[in-house]
Short mmCIF file of C-alpha atoms in Angstrom, two decimals:
data_model
loop_
_atom_site.label_atom_id
_atom_site.label_comp_id
_atom_site.label_asym_id
_atom_site.label_seq_id
_atom_site.Cartn_x
_atom_site.Cartn_y
_atom_site.Cartn_z
CA MET A 1 -16.79 -86.24 -32.85
CA LEU A 2 -15.39 -89.91 -32.10
CA LEU A 3 -11.10 -90.59 -31.53
CA VAL A 4 -10.81 -94.14 -31.18
CA ARG A 5 -7.26 -95.47 -30.46
CA GLY A 6 -6.28 -98.29 -33.30
CA ASP A 7 -2.38 -99.09 -34.78
CA GLU A 8 0.25 -97.10 -37.06
CA ASN A 9 -1.82 -96.75 -39.65
CA LEU A 10 -4.45 -93.87 -39.42
CA VAL A 11 -7.56 -94.49 -40.44
CA LEU A 12 -9.94 -91.75 -40.55
CA LYS A 13 -13.34 -91.86 -42.50
CA GLY A 14 -13.97 -88.67 -41.88
CA TYR A 15 -13.18 -85.55 -39.60
CA HIS A 16 -14.05 -82.12 -38.31
CA HIS A 17 -11.71 -79.35 -39.17
CA LEU A 18 -11.30 -77.29 -36.10
CA PRO A 19 -11.06 -73.76 -38.81
CA ARG A 20 -8.46 -71.10 -37.04
CA ARG A 21 -9.28 -67.62 -35.50
CA GLU A 22 -7.88 -64.61 -36.97
CA SER A 23 -5.54 -63.81 -34.65
CA GLY A 24 -4.82 -59.83 -33.43
CA GLU A 25 -1.41 -59.07 -31.78
CA GLU A 26 -2.70 -60.15 -28.98
CA GLN A 27 -3.72 -63.33 -29.72
CA SER A 28 -0.32 -64.16 -31.78
CA THR A 29 1.62 -62.72 -29.53
CA GLU A 30 0.22 -64.44 -26.25
CA ARG A 31 -1.75 -67.28 -27.14
CA SER A 32 -0.95 -69.89 -24.68
CA ALA A 33 0.51 -73.24 -25.36
CA HIS A 34 -2.47 -75.95 -25.07
CA HIS A 35 -3.77 -74.17 -28.03
CA ARG A 36 0.12 -74.78 -30.23
CA GLU A 37 0.36 -78.39 -29.30
CA SER A 38 -2.99 -78.69 -30.56
CA THR A 39 -2.56 -77.17 -33.56
CA GLU A 40 0.71 -78.62 -34.45
CA SER A 41 -0.96 -82.08 -33.23
CA LEU A 42 -3.42 -81.18 -36.03
CA VAL A 43 -1.65 -79.99 -39.10
CA LEU A 44 0.25 -83.68 -38.58
CA ILE A 45 -3.11 -85.72 -38.73
CA ASN A 46 -4.99 -83.50 -41.56
CA ASN A 47 -2.02 -84.53 -44.14
CA LYS A 48 -4.26 -88.98 -43.98
CA VAL A 49 -7.68 -86.18 -44.33
CA LYS A 50 -9.19 -87.49 -47.44
CA ASN A 51 -12.45 -86.61 -48.03
CA PHE A 52 -12.85 -84.29 -45.29
CA GLN A 53 -16.55 -82.80 -45.53
CA ARG A 54 -17.39 -79.86 -42.82
CA ASP A 55 -20.71 -80.39 -42.46
CA GLN A 56 -20.77 -83.94 -42.09
CA PRO A 57 -22.01 -84.22 -38.54
CA LYS A 58 -19.50 -87.16 -36.42
CA ILE A 59 -16.34 -88.38 -36.49
CA THR A 60 -15.04 -91.68 -36.00
CA CYS A 61 -10.90 -91.01 -35.78
CA ILE A 62 -8.42 -94.29 -35.54
CA ILE A 63 -4.97 -92.77 -33.62
CA HIS A 64 -2.09 -94.81 -32.13
CA ASN A 65 -0.38 -91.14 -30.85
CA ASP A 66 -1.31 -89.71 -27.54
CA TYR A 67 -0.26 -87.41 -27.89
CA ALA A 68 -2.22 -86.23 -31.02
CA TYR A 69 -5.08 -88.17 -29.18
CA ASN A 70 -5.18 -85.71 -26.19
CA ALA A 71 -4.63 -83.12 -28.46
CA LEU A 72 -8.21 -83.73 -30.59
CA LEU A 73 -9.85 -84.37 -27.05
CA ARG A 74 -9.12 -80.83 -27.17
CA LEU A 75 -9.79 -79.44 -29.69
CA ASP A 76 -12.86 -81.32 -29.49
CA SER A 77 -14.68 -79.59 -26.81
CA LEU A 78 -12.74 -76.05 -27.93
CA ASP A 79 -14.34 -77.28 -31.48
CA ARG A 80 -18.19 -76.89 -29.92
CA PHE A 81 -17.50 -73.69 -28.28
CA LEU A 82 -16.22 -71.96 -31.47
CA ASP A 83 -19.17 -73.17 -33.15
CA MET A 84 -21.46 -71.35 -31.55
CA PRO A 85 -23.00 -68.29 -32.48
CA GLU A 86 -21.29 -65.19 -32.11
CA LYS A 87 -24.60 -63.21 -31.33
CA ARG A 88 -26.33 -64.96 -28.40
CA GLU A 89 -29.51 -64.50 -27.44
CA PRO A 90 -29.81 -63.57 -23.00
CA ILE A 91 -31.93 -66.43 -21.64
CA PRO A 92 -34.59 -64.27 -19.37
CA VAL A 93 -34.35 -64.87 -16.39
CA ASP A 94 -36.78 -64.33 -12.98
CA PRO A 95 -35.13 -62.53 -9.72
CA ILE A 96 -34.24 -64.05 -7.16
CA PRO A 97 -34.67 -61.82 -4.22
CA ALA A 98 -32.43 -61.47 -1.84
CA GLU A 99 -32.79 -61.95 1.41
CA ALA A 100 -30.99 -60.51 4.74
CA PRO A 101 -28.01 -63.58 6.00
CA THR A 102 -29.69 -65.84 8.22
CA ASP A 103 -27.90 -66.13 11.69
CA MET A 104 -25.61 -69.47 10.95
CA GLU A 105 -24.44 -67.77 7.75
CA ALA A 106 -23.64 -64.09 10.04
CA LEU A 107 -21.56 -67.33 12.37
CA ALA A 108 -19.77 -68.91 9.75
CA HIS A 109 -17.93 -65.27 8.21
CA LEU A 110 -17.31 -64.74 11.80
CA ALA A 111 -15.64 -67.65 12.89
CA ALA A 112 -14.44 -67.93 9.12
CA THR A 113 -12.45 -64.12 9.78
CA SER A 114 -12.13 -64.40 13.56
CA GLY A 115 -9.15 -65.83 15.55
CA ASP A 116 -6.72 -67.77 13.72
CA GLY A 117 -9.27 -68.13 10.12
CA ARG A 118 -10.14 -71.67 10.66
CA LEU A 119 -14.17 -72.78 9.59
CA PHE A 120 -15.82 -74.74 12.61
CA LYS A 121 -18.29 -77.44 10.67
CA MET A 122 -20.76 -78.04 13.32
CA ASP A 123 -20.80 -81.34 14.31
CA VAL A 124 -23.66 -82.45 16.36
CA ASP A 125 -26.78 -79.47 16.43
CA TYR A 126 -27.98 -79.40 19.75
CA THR A 127 -30.22 -76.34 19.64
CA SER A 128 -33.39 -78.52 21.40
CA GLN A 129 -31.37 -80.11 24.63
CA VAL A 130 -30.32 -76.27 25.22
CA ASP A 131 -33.72 -74.62 24.12
CA ALA A 132 -35.02 -77.11 27.12
CA ALA A 133 -32.53 -76.92 29.61
CA LEU A 134 -31.69 -73.38 29.76
CA PRO A 135 -35.26 -72.86 31.49
CA LYS A 136 -35.02 -74.94 33.80
CA ALA A 137 -31.52 -73.91 35.18
CA GLU A 138 -33.08 -70.36 35.20
CA ALA A 139 -35.06 -71.43 37.76
CA ILE A 140 -32.66 -72.69 39.96
CA ALA A 141 -30.69 -69.44 40.22
CA LYS A 142 -34.40 -68.28 40.65
CA LYS A 143 -34.37 -69.93 43.77
CA GLY A 144 -31.05 -68.98 45.05
CA ASP A 145 -28.75 -71.68 44.19
CA VAL A 146 -27.07 -70.21 41.25
CA ASN A 147 -23.64 -72.96 41.67
CA GLY A 148 -26.36 -75.61 40.76
CA ALA A 149 -27.52 -73.66 37.71
CA LEU A 150 -24.16 -73.98 36.51
CA ASP A 151 -23.27 -77.38 37.46
CA ALA A 152 -26.61 -78.50 35.85
CA LEU A 153 -25.42 -76.68 32.41
CA SER A 154 -21.45 -77.18 32.99
CA ASN A 155 -21.74 -81.19 30.94
CA LEU A 156 -24.08 -79.79 28.05
CA GLU A 157 -21.91 -76.73 28.08
CA LYS A 158 -19.14 -78.89 26.66
CA GLN A 159 -20.83 -81.11 24.68
CA THR A 160 -21.84 -77.58 22.48
CA ARG A 161 -17.87 -77.06 22.79
CA LEU A 162 -17.11 -80.19 21.38
CA GLY A 163 -19.95 -80.85 19.08
CA SER A 164 -18.90 -77.63 17.39
CA ASP A 165 -22.06 -75.84 17.85
CA MET A 166 -21.49 -71.80 18.29
CA LYS A 167 -24.28 -70.98 18.47
CA SER A 168 -25.50 -73.04 21.89
CA ASN A 169 -22.61 -72.46 23.29
CA ALA A 170 -23.21 -69.21 23.04
CA ARG A 171 -26.21 -68.85 24.10
CA ILE A 172 -24.82 -71.23 27.27
CA VAL A 173 -22.34 -69.70 28.54
CA VAL A 174 -23.81 -65.99 28.29
CA ALA A 175 -27.09 -67.93 30.84
CA MET A 176 -23.89 -68.76 33.10
CA VAL A 177 -23.12 -65.17 33.19
CA LYS A 178 -26.02 -63.96 33.04
CA MET A 179 -27.32 -66.03 36.12
CA CYS A 180 -24.17 -65.39 38.28
CA TYR A 181 -24.65 -60.71 37.53
CA GLU A 182 -29.10 -61.56 38.56
CA GLY A 183 -28.24 -63.73 41.73
CA GLN A 184 -25.61 -61.01 42.00
CA LYS A 185 -22.99 -63.78 42.50
CA TRP A 186 -19.63 -61.27 42.30
CA ASP A 187 -17.11 -63.86 42.55
CA LEU A 188 -18.40 -66.41 40.84
CA LEU A 189 -19.14 -64.20 38.55
CA ASN A 190 -15.32 -63.08 37.66
CA GLU A 191 -14.71 -67.23 38.42
CA THR A 192 -17.22 -68.32 36.03
CA ILE A 193 -15.41 -65.53 33.48
CA LEU A 194 -12.38 -67.24 34.01
CA VAL A 195 -13.21 -70.33 34.33
CA LEU A 196 -14.93 -70.26 30.89
CA SER A 197 -11.96 -68.35 29.35
CA LYS A 198 -9.23 -71.34 29.90
CA LYS A 199 -11.76 -74.56 28.62
CA ARG A 200 -9.84 -76.47 26.22
CA LEU A 201 -11.08 -76.70 22.58
CA LEU A 202 -13.08 -72.56 22.99
CA ILE A 203 -15.38 -71.60 20.89
CA LYS A 204 -13.82 -67.15 19.96
CA PHE A 205 -17.76 -66.52 18.96
CA ALA A 206 -18.71 -67.48 22.48
CA ILE A 207 -16.40 -65.63 24.56
CA ALA A 208 -16.57 -62.91 22.12
CA LYS A 209 -20.67 -63.15 22.88
CA MET A 210 -19.19 -63.87 26.87
CA VAL A 211 -17.22 -60.86 27.26
CA ALA A 212 -19.61 -58.22 25.34
CA GLU A 213 -22.30 -58.42 27.44
CA CYS A 214 -20.42 -58.67 30.50
CA CYS A 215 -19.25 -54.87 28.77
CA LYS A 216 -22.35 -54.72 29.85
CA MET A 217 -22.62 -55.39 33.12
CA VAL A 218 -19.93 -52.81 33.95
CA GLU A 219 -22.40 -50.15 32.65
CA GLN A 220 -25.08 -51.28 34.05
CA MET A 221 -22.69 -51.00 37.79
CA LYS A 222 -22.65 -48.99 40.93
CA ASP A 223 -20.99 -50.09 43.29
CA ASP A 224 -16.82 -49.41 42.30
CA PRO A 225 -14.59 -51.78 43.94
CA ILE A 226 -17.28 -54.63 42.26
CA ARG A 227 -17.57 -52.99 38.66
CA MET A 228 -13.02 -52.44 38.96
CA LYS A 229 -12.59 -55.66 40.13
CA LEU A 230 -14.95 -57.41 37.10
CA ILE A 231 -12.92 -54.86 34.32
CA GLU A 232 -10.09 -56.11 35.26
CA THR A 233 -10.36 -60.06 34.78
CA LEU A 234 -12.03 -58.98 31.36
CA ARG A 235 -9.30 -57.65 30.32
CA THR A 236 -7.03 -60.32 32.03
CA VAL A 237 -9.38 -62.98 29.81
CA THR A 238 -9.07 -60.27 27.04
CA ALA A 239 -5.55 -60.17 26.95
CA GLY A 240 -4.18 -61.28 23.53
CA LYS A 241 -6.85 -62.67 21.85
CA ILE A 242 -8.30 -60.12 18.27
CA TYR A 243 -11.71 -61.28 18.43
CA VAL A 244 -12.00 -58.61 21.29
CA GLU A 245 -9.52 -56.68 20.85
CA ASN A 246 -12.56 -53.39 20.69
CA GLU A 247 -14.16 -55.01 23.51
CA ARG A 248 -10.46 -54.91 25.90
CA ALA A 249 -9.32 -51.00 24.32
CA ARG A 250 -13.34 -49.95 25.86
CA LEU A 251 -12.67 -51.47 29.04
CA THR A 252 -8.72 -49.91 29.61
CA SER A 253 -9.75 -46.74 28.75
CA ILE A 254 -11.97 -46.86 32.18
CA VAL A 255 -9.31 -48.09 34.13
CA VAL A 256 -6.75 -44.89 32.11
CA ASP A 257 -10.11 -42.49 33.38
CA ARG A 258 -9.98 -44.09 36.87
CA LEU A 259 -6.24 -43.43 36.80
CA GLU A 260 -6.22 -40.08 35.76
CA LYS A 261 -8.79 -39.23 38.15
CA GLU A 262 -6.29 -40.14 41.13
CA GLY A 263 -2.94 -38.63 40.58
CA LYS A 264 -2.00 -41.25 38.25
CA VAL A 265 -1.57 -40.31 34.64
CA ASP A 266 2.75 -42.08 34.31
CA GLU A 267 0.10 -44.90 34.84
CA ALA A 268 -2.61 -44.15 33.07
CA ALA A 269 -0.44 -42.26 29.97
CA THR A 270 1.67 -46.26 30.31
CA MET A 271 -1.91 -48.31 30.23
CA LEU A 272 -2.94 -46.69 27.36
CA LEU A 273 -0.35 -46.46 25.47
CA GLU A 274 0.26 -50.09 25.42
CA LEU A 275 -3.40 -50.14 23.11
CA GLN A 276 -1.87 -50.38 19.07
CA VAL A 277 -5.65 -48.99 18.44
CA GLU A 278 -4.08 -48.20 14.65
CA THR A 279 -4.62 -51.51 13.99
CA TYR A 280 -8.12 -52.89 14.98
CA GLY A 281 -9.19 -53.55 11.58
CA THR A 282 -12.78 -54.00 13.32
CA MET A 283 -12.80 -50.75 15.29
CA PRO A 284 -14.67 -47.31 13.45
CA MET A 285 -12.25 -44.57 12.51
CA LYS A 286 -13.88 -42.86 14.50
CA GLU A 287 -13.58 -44.25 17.63
CA LYS A 288 -10.24 -44.82 16.67
CA VAL A 289 -9.32 -41.10 16.44
CA LYS A 290 -10.06 -41.28 19.97
CA TYR A 291 -8.78 -43.79 21.75
CA LEU A 292 -4.80 -41.84 19.19
CA LEU A 293 -5.89 -38.34 20.98
CA GLU A 294 -6.70 -39.53 23.99
CA GLN A 295 -2.69 -40.63 23.31
CA MET A 296 -1.45 -37.64 22.14
CA ARG A 297 -3.39 -35.71 25.83
CA LEU A 298 -1.34 -38.30 27.88
CA SER A 299 1.84 -38.29 26.26
CA ILE A 300 2.48 -34.13 26.55
CA GLY A 301 0.27 -34.52 30.71
CA ARG A 302 3.89 -36.47 30.83
CA LYS A 303 5.90 -33.66 29.12
CA ASP A 304 6.45 -36.99 26.12
CA PHE A 305 6.72 -34.47 23.00
CA VAL A 306 8.46 -37.19 21.17
CA ARG A 307 5.66 -40.02 21.88
CA ALA A 308 3.51 -37.66 21.11
CA SER A 309 4.80 -36.77 17.27
CA ILE A 310 4.87 -40.02 16.89
CA ILE A 311 1.30 -40.71 17.65
CA SER A 312 0.01 -37.57 15.74
CA LYS A 313 1.52 -38.96 12.33
CA LYS A 314 -1.02 -42.67 13.13
CA ILE A 315 -3.82 -39.88 12.64
CA SER A 316 -4.75 -39.53 9.12
CA THR A 317 -6.37 -36.18 8.12
CA ARG A 318 -8.70 -36.60 5.45
CA PHE A 319 -10.33 -37.80 8.43
CA PHE A 320 -11.23 -34.39 9.92
CA ASP A 321 -12.64 -33.75 5.60
CA SER A 322 -16.32 -35.04 6.80
CA GLU A 323 -18.59 -32.61 7.61
CA GLU A 324 -19.91 -34.25 10.58
CA THR A 325 -20.11 -31.89 14.21
CA GLU A 326 -17.91 -34.65 16.29
CA ALA A 327 -15.50 -34.94 13.61
CA GLN A 328 -15.15 -31.68 13.06
CA GLU A 329 -14.34 -31.22 16.69
CA LEU A 330 -11.58 -33.58 16.57
CA LYS A 331 -10.42 -31.58 14.52
CA LEU A 332 -10.02 -28.73 16.85
CA LYS A 333 -8.22 -31.30 19.33
CA PHE A 334 -6.05 -32.57 17.35
CA TYR A 335 -4.43 -29.27 16.32
CA ASN A 336 -4.28 -27.90 19.08
CA GLN A 337 -2.32 -30.88 19.91
CA GLN A 338 0.03 -30.40 17.09
CA VAL A 339 0.46 -26.83 17.98
CA THR A 340 1.70 -27.84 21.67
CA VAL A 341 3.86 -30.13 20.27
CA GLY A 342 5.44 -27.61 18.09
CA LEU A 343 5.92 -25.65 20.30
CA ASN A 344 8.37 -27.59 22.59
CA ASP A 345 10.98 -28.10 19.99
CA ALA A 346 11.00 -31.67 21.86
CA HIS A 347 12.68 -33.54 19.21
CA LEU A 348 15.77 -32.31 19.00
CA LYS A 349 16.47 -31.07 22.56
CA CYS A 350 15.58 -35.04 23.34
CA ALA A 351 17.89 -35.80 21.18
CA VAL A 352 21.08 -33.66 22.32
CA ILE A 353 20.77 -34.24 25.65
CA PHE A 354 19.86 -38.80 24.59
CA VAL A 355 23.28 -38.66 22.74
CA LEU A 356 25.22 -37.13 25.31
CA LEU A 357 23.87 -39.35 28.25
CA ALA A 358 25.66 -42.48 25.72
CA GLN A 359 27.69 -44.30 26.79
CA HIS A 360 31.10 -43.13 23.89
CA SER A 361 31.17 -45.31 21.23
CA SER A 362 32.24 -44.63 17.81
CA ASP A 363 28.49 -44.31 17.23
CA GLN A 364 28.06 -41.68 19.87
CA TRP A 365 30.79 -39.64 18.22
CA ASP A 366 29.14 -39.52 14.85
CA MET A 367 26.04 -38.92 15.58
CA VAL A 368 26.98 -35.89 17.79
CA HIS A 369 28.33 -34.64 14.44
CA ARG A 370 25.36 -35.18 12.73
CA LEU A 371 22.83 -33.59 15.12
CA ALA A 372 26.07 -30.59 15.23
CA GLN A 373 25.12 -29.94 11.55
CA LEU A 374 21.43 -29.91 11.68
CA ARG A 375 20.52 -26.69 11.09
CA ASP A 376 17.26 -26.65 12.94
CA LEU A 377 19.73 -26.60 16.02
CA GLU A 378 20.41 -23.23 14.81
CA GLY A 379 17.06 -22.13 17.01
CA ILE A 380 18.01 -24.03 20.21
CA PRO A 381 21.19 -21.93 19.82
CA GLU A 382 21.39 -23.50 24.21
CA TYR A 383 21.17 -26.89 23.12
CA LYS A 384 23.72 -26.17 19.99
CA ALA A 385 26.55 -24.99 23.09
CA LEU A 386 26.02 -27.39 25.24
CA LEU A 387 26.80 -30.23 22.21
CA THR A 388 29.74 -28.28 21.47
CA LEU A 389 31.34 -28.08 24.50
CA PHE A 390 31.62 -31.86 24.91
CA MET A 391 32.67 -31.99 20.99
CA ASP A 392 35.37 -29.45 22.33
CA GLU A 393 38.91 -30.81 23.22
CA GLU A 394 39.14 -29.20 26.34
CA LEU A 395 38.47 -29.88 29.63
CA ILE A 396 34.68 -29.09 31.11
CA SER A 397 33.82 -27.41 34.40
CA TRP A 398 30.89 -29.88 35.88
CA LYS A 399 30.25 -26.36 38.49
CA ASP A 400 31.97 -24.00 37.23
CA SER A 401 31.29 -24.00 33.55
CA LEU A 402 28.17 -27.07 33.00
CA CYS A 403 25.71 -26.84 36.24
CA VAL A 404 25.85 -22.90 36.19
CA SER A 405 25.11 -21.99 32.24
CA PHE A 406 22.65 -25.30 31.14
CA GLU A 407 21.49 -26.63 34.27
CA ALA A 408 18.46 -24.40 34.92
CA THR A 409 17.87 -24.49 30.46
CA LEU A 410 17.54 -28.45 31.05
CA LYS A 411 16.00 -28.70 33.51
CA LYS A 412 13.01 -25.77 33.85
CA GLY A 413 14.24 -24.44 31.16
CA SER A 414 13.09 -20.18 29.59
CA PRO A 415 10.21 -18.46 28.07
CA LYS A 416 11.60 -18.84 24.87
CA CYS A 417 13.21 -22.36 25.88
CA PRO A 418 10.81 -24.75 27.67
CA ALA A 419 12.25 -28.27 29.47
CA THR A 420 11.46 -31.43 27.88
CA GLY A 421 10.64 -32.70 30.85
CA VAL A 422 13.78 -35.37 30.25
CA LEU A 423 15.56 -34.45 33.92
CA ASP A 424 12.56 -34.28 35.83
CA GLY A 425 11.14 -36.40 39.18
CA GLU A 426 14.14 -39.81 40.17
CA ALA A 427 14.55 -40.74 36.47
CA GLY A 428 15.44 -37.50 36.00
CA GLU A 429 17.78 -37.38 39.46
CA LYS A 430 19.50 -40.35 37.82
CA ARG A 431 19.81 -38.96 34.00
CA TRP A 432 21.78 -35.90 35.67
CA LYS A 433 24.02 -38.24 37.78
CA ASP A 434 24.61 -40.14 34.58
CA LEU A 435 25.69 -36.97 32.57
CA HIS A 436 27.90 -36.06 35.65
CA ILE A 437 29.31 -39.32 35.26
CA ARG A 438 30.09 -38.67 31.30
CA VAL A 439 31.48 -34.82 31.74
CA GLY A 440 33.85 -36.74 34.09
CA GLU A 441 33.97 -39.09 31.05
CA HIS A 442 34.26 -36.90 28.57
CA ASN A 443 37.33 -35.22 30.57
CA MET A 444 39.65 -38.67 31.35
CA ARG A 445 40.33 -38.56 27.89
CA MET A 446 40.62 -35.09 27.87
CA ILE A 447 43.21 -35.59 30.59
CA SER A 448 45.07 -39.24 28.94
CA LYS A 449 46.40 -36.74 25.56
CA TYR A 450 48.09 -34.74 27.98
CA TYR A 451 49.21 -36.43 31.38
CA THR A 452 51.48 -39.62 32.24
CA LYS A 453 51.38 -39.26 35.49
CA ILE A 454 49.13 -37.73 38.11
CA SER A 455 48.55 -37.76 41.22
CA PHE A 456 44.65 -38.43 42.63
CA GLU A 457 44.83 -34.89 44.18
CA ARG A 458 45.03 -33.49 40.39
CA LEU A 459 42.27 -35.43 39.59
CA ALA A 460 40.52 -35.30 41.42
CA GLN A 461 40.27 -31.73 40.98
CA LEU A 462 39.94 -31.92 37.47
CA LEU A 463 37.13 -34.30 37.15
CA ASP A 464 35.32 -31.89 40.42
CA PHE A 465 35.54 -35.02 41.96
CA THR A 466 36.01 -36.23 45.56
CA VAL A 467 39.07 -38.44 46.15
CA GLU A 468 37.13 -41.51 47.11
CA GLU A 469 34.89 -40.54 43.79
CA MET A 470 37.97 -40.75 41.45
CA GLU A 471 39.06 -42.84 42.63
CA LYS A 472 35.58 -44.91 42.36
CA PHE A 473 35.33 -43.30 39.02
CA VAL A 474 38.78 -44.58 37.29
CA CYS A 475 38.22 -48.04 37.88
CA GLU A 476 35.01 -48.26 36.83
CA MET A 477 36.54 -46.51 33.47
CA ILE A 478 38.97 -48.88 33.84
CA VAL A 479 37.00 -52.17 34.18
CA SER A 480 34.91 -51.19 30.96
CA GLY A 481 37.49 -50.08 29.27
CA SER A 482 37.33 -46.53 28.35
CA ILE A 483 40.83 -46.61 29.26
CA VAL A 484 42.67 -50.07 29.35
CA ASP A 485 45.55 -47.95 30.16
CA ALA A 486 45.02 -46.50 33.27
CA LYS A 487 47.08 -47.66 36.55
CA LEU A 488 46.75 -46.44 39.76
CA ASP A 489 49.70 -47.09 42.41
CA ARG A 490 47.97 -46.17 45.80
CA PRO A 491 50.94 -46.22 47.27
CA LYS A 492 52.30 -43.57 45.58
CA ARG A 493 49.19 -42.14 45.86
CA VAL A 494 49.43 -41.48 41.68
CA VAL A 495 47.45 -42.61 38.66
CA ASP A 496 49.79 -44.04 35.46
CA LEU A 497 48.14 -43.39 32.45
CA ARG A 498 51.03 -44.35 29.92
CA ALA A 499 50.26 -46.64 26.96
CA ARG A 500 50.83 -49.85 27.66
CA ILE A 501 53.06 -52.07 24.12
CA ALA A 502 53.31 -55.13 23.88
CA PRO A 503 56.72 -57.49 23.68
CA THR A 504 55.75 -57.85 20.88
CA ASP A 505 54.89 -54.30 19.48
CA ILE A 506 57.69 -53.38 20.12
CA LEU A 507 59.05 -56.07 18.76
CA ASP A 508 57.43 -54.32 15.36
CA ASP A 509 58.55 -50.75 15.84
CA TRP A 510 62.57 -51.71 16.32
CA ALA A 511 61.79 -53.38 12.38
CA ARG A 512 60.69 -50.35 11.27
CA ASN A 513 62.91 -47.78 12.70
CA VAL A 514 66.33 -49.95 11.95
CA THR A 515 64.88 -50.53 8.23
CA LYS A 516 64.50 -46.59 8.23
CA LEU A 517 68.06 -46.06 9.94
CA THR A 518 69.85 -48.15 7.06
CA GLU A 519 67.50 -46.92 3.68
CA ILE A 520 68.13 -42.84 4.79
CA LEU A 521 72.38 -44.42 5.42
CA ASN A 522 71.90 -45.23 1.73
CA GLN A 523 70.46 -42.29 0.66
CA VAL A 524 73.45 -40.55 2.66
CA SER A 525 76.20 -42.89 1.16
CA HIS A 526 74.46 -42.62 -3.05
CA HIS A 527 74.63 -38.76 -2.35
CA ILE A 528 78.63 -39.50 -1.03
CA LEU A 529 79.79 -41.12 -4.05
CA LYS A 530 77.68 -38.47 -6.40
CA GLU A 531 79.75 -35.69 -4.82
CA GLU A 532 82.95 -37.17 -5.18
CA MET A 533 82.23 -38.37 -8.50
CA VAL A 534 81.76 -34.49 -9.41
CA HIS A 535 84.80 -33.67 -7.90
CA ARG A 536 86.73 -36.17 -9.63
CA ALA A 537 84.93 -35.03 -13.01
CA PHE A 538 86.30 -31.40 -12.34
CA ASP A 539 89.59 -32.27 -11.33
CA THR A 540 89.82 -34.05 -13.95
CA LYS A 541 89.71 -31.54 -16.42
CA ALA A 542 91.35 -28.60 -14.60
#
């Protein structure tokens, strides 16, 4: 079809008509906007077409309207497509053997999927220069001059890094750390790793290769202090870098094992729990499960059953459907730990303890009542009784009531109700003191409801404090806003608990009382008048 722009008078020597396809329900409902526009333009032009011939191979159209002109251009290409036969025979093509991806393709894939996702394009290929420089540097290192070998490669390392030659840069940085390791320059090795990881425009692939090579060195080292120092250097380098997260997890596991052997269970658990291995996309599932099970084990070891339960939910039980021996061993280990967590009822117990340790507020009071309504709390009556003690509007005796009835249960536990471990150690002692303060705050709120004035000695007796401790405690409550209206009169040794009323509130109260009094007087006056009218009516009839 030949389309030519012309005057308004349309001259058409011939036109190749576009046959309209029979459309089903889906085609009629989902016809594209371009097709509808083209069909409307075709109708306008087709009204002026004369001497139409279906088999005419070439058509010339002179048209002025831009809209119709563009529509016909689209219809022309569509027409060629529709005129093709419906049954088309496939063209035989010889199969092309698929080759294994080249090293450069693997590098490009890694650069595109690791870190920030940018694909590095090589500006200059330094392969030949690297091939020539590495043997020379290795020869210098074998003579004992490792520093000289590193200096010989430093300039070329910079060129390959700035030129985005990933393969060449990786070869150089790996060779540099190997020279330090083979020359047993341990301090220089740690320094070189740190320096290379802080270079400008560093190539992440090269750093990943270097870290992987250093991890192999860690496995081969026998001197424990040097080995641990190298591990700490590598952990410093890999901190916060996603593309070496697997190596960091494996190095951390070595440090955790060492800390656990030294008896530092809390420190080991804290370090291992920093690894969010469930988010590692490149780590095999089996290795992830091993790390998560270790996190559960260490959490149970320091009696943090709540965290152990949370970690258990990160493990998909579908992994244990495998028939592999190792998977079944991990399955047995997982369910043994689940049984240990389940026997402790730690979730609800910890919730009760921590909600009572929280400072009194509307949210805390609401949570206390929500916990008291849980059916599962019936299985641990000791903790339910403790919760009820704080809900009742009565004084709680710290020495005679709470310590006698609940101290052994909370700290040591019993065969039927194991302890949570929340009150163990130094942190546990601090929490026990905080619980004493919460009991005093509860008692102070109860006392303020029944007393307007109370002596120092009596208040100290009710709070189970000495007079000096009571004074300090009440002052802290006043400052924190728990009892705003309390005042201490030290000369008289009296605590005034009366609520302070602002002058405006007094005036408002007086106005409400006057209004109420006038309403009562109006009602009394109305009743008196009503009775007088009734008596007058009876007197008139008589």
